[in-house]
Coordinates of C-alpha atoms in Angstrom, one line a residue:
X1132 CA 0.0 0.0 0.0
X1133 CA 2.9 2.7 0.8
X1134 CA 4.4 1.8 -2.1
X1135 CA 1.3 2.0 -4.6
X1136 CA 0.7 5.8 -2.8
X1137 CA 4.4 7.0 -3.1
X1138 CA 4.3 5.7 -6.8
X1139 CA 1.2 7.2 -7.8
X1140 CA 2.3 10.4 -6.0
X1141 CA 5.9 10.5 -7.4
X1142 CA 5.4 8.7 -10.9
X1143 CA 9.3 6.8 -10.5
X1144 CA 10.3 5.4 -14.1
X1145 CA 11.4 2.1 -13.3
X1146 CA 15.3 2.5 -14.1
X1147 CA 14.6 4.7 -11.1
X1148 CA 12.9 2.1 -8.5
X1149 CA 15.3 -0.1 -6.8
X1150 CA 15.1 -2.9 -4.4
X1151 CA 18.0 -3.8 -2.2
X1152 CA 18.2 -7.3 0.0
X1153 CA 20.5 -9.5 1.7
X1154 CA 21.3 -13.4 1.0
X1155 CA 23.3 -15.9 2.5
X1156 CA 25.5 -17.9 0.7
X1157 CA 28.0 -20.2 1.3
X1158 CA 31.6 -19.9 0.0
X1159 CA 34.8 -22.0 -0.2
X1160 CA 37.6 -21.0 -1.1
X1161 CA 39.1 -23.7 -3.7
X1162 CA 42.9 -24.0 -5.4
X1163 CA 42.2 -24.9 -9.4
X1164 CA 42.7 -28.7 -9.2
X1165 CA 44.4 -30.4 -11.5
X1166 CA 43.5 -34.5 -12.7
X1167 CA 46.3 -36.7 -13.8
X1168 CA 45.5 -40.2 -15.5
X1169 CA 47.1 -42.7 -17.7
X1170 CA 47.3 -41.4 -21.5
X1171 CA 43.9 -43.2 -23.2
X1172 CA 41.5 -43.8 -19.8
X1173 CA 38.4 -43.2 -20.4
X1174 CA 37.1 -42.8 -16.9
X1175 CA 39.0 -40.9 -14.3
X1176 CA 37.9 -40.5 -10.8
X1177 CA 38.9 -37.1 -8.3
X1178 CA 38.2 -36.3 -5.0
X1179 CA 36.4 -33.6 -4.0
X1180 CA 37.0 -32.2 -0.3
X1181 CA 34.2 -32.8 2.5
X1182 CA 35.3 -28.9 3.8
X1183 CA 31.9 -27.0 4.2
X1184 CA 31.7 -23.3 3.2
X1185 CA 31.5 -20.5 4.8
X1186 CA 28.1 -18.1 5.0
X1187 CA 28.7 -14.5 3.6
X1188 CA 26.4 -12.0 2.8
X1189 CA 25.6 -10.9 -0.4
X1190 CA 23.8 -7.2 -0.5
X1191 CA 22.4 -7.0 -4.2
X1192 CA 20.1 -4.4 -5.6
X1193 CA 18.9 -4.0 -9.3
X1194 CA 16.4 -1.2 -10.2
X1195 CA 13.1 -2.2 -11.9
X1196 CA 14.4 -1.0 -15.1
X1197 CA 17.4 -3.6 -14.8
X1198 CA 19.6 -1.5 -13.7
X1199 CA 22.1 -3.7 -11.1
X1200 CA 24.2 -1.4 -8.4
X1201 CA 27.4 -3.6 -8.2
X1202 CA 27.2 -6.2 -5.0
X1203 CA 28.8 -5.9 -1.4
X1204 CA 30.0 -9.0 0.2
X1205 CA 30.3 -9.4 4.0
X1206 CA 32.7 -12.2 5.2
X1207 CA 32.5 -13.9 8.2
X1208 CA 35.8 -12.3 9.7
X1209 CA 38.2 -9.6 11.6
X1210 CA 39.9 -8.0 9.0
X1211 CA 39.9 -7.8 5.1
X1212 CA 42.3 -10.7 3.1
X1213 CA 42.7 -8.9 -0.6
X1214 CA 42.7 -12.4 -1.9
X1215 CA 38.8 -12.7 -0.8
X1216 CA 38.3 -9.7 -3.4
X1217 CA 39.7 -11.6 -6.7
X1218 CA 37.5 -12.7 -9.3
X1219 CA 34.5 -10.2 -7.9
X1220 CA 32.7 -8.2 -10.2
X1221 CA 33.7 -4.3 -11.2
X1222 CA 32.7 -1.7 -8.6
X1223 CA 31.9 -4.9 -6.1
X1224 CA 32.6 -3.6 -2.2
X1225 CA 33.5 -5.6 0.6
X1226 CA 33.4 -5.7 4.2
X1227 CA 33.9 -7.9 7.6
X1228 CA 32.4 -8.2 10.6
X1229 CA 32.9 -11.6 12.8
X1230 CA 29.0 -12.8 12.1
X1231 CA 29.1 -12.1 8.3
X1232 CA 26.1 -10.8 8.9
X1233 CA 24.4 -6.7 8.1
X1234 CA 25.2 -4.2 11.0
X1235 CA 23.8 -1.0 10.4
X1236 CA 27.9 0.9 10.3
X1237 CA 27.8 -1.9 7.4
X1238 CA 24.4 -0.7 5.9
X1239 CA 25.5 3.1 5.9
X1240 CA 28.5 2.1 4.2
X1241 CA 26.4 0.3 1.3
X1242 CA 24.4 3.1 1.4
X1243 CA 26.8 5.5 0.2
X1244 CA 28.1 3.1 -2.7
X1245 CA 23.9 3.2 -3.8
X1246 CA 24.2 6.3 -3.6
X1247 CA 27.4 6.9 -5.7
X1248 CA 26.1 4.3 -8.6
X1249 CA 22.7 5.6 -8.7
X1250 CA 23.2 9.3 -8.3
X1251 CA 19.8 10.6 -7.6
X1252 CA 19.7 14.2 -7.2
X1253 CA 16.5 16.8 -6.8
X1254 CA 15.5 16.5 -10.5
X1255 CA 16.7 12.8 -11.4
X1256 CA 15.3 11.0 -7.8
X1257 CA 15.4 7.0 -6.9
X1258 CA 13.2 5.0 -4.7
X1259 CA 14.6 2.5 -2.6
X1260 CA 12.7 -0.2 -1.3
X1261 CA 14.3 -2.7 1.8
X1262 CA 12.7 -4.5 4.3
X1263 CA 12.2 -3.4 8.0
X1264 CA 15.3 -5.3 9.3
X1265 CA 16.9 -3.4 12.0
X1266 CA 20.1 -2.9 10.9
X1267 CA 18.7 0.0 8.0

């Protein structure tokens, strides 16, 4: 219902609504392996380690136009390893806090990375829509 009455009000485009959220996932950090087998087998067997991962949170938000603001990942740690950032998509941030989990110093953070991909200003505005977790 809020939503309905601030777009009716405001008439957003949708490359101008976006939606931000948080998800779990788990992440292991693998070496490239490498399989070596007799010249002509035709079956070849590997093992794969029993190691379980590791649950970070993604913070992804894409507008309704399509529009994707690049991703923050939270790791389940003290401090930063630059390692953990390789491979991650341009403009990607990062932070750590011992739970992995959203903290609001964390949110504000993401905040201002929104707000420096999406730009809104007085003529050009955006809508954000998040839940009511505490942390925002």
């Amino acid at each position: 219902d809020i939503l309905e009455d601030v777009q009716k009000n405001h008439l957003y485009p949708p490359h101008r609504v976006f939606n931000v959220d948080e998800t779990g996932l788990m992440t292991v950090q693998t070496k490239s392996s490498k399989v070596f087998a007799l010249k002509g087998r035709r079956q070849v067997g590997s093992l794969t380690s029993a190691e379980r991962g590791v649950l970070s949170t993604f913070v992804v938000s894409m507008s309704a136009g399509g529009t994707f603001i690049p991703p923050m990942v939270i790791f389940p740690r003290q401090r930063m390893k630059v390692e953990l950032q390789d491979g991650s998509p341009p403009g990607t941030v990062f932070a750590c806090h011992p739970s992995g989990w959203m903290q609001t110093d964390i949110f504000t953070q993401w905040f201002e990375h929104f707000l420096r991909f999406a730009k809104p200003s007085k003529d050009d505005p955006v809508l954000l829509v998040l839940d009511g977790h505490a942390t925002h």
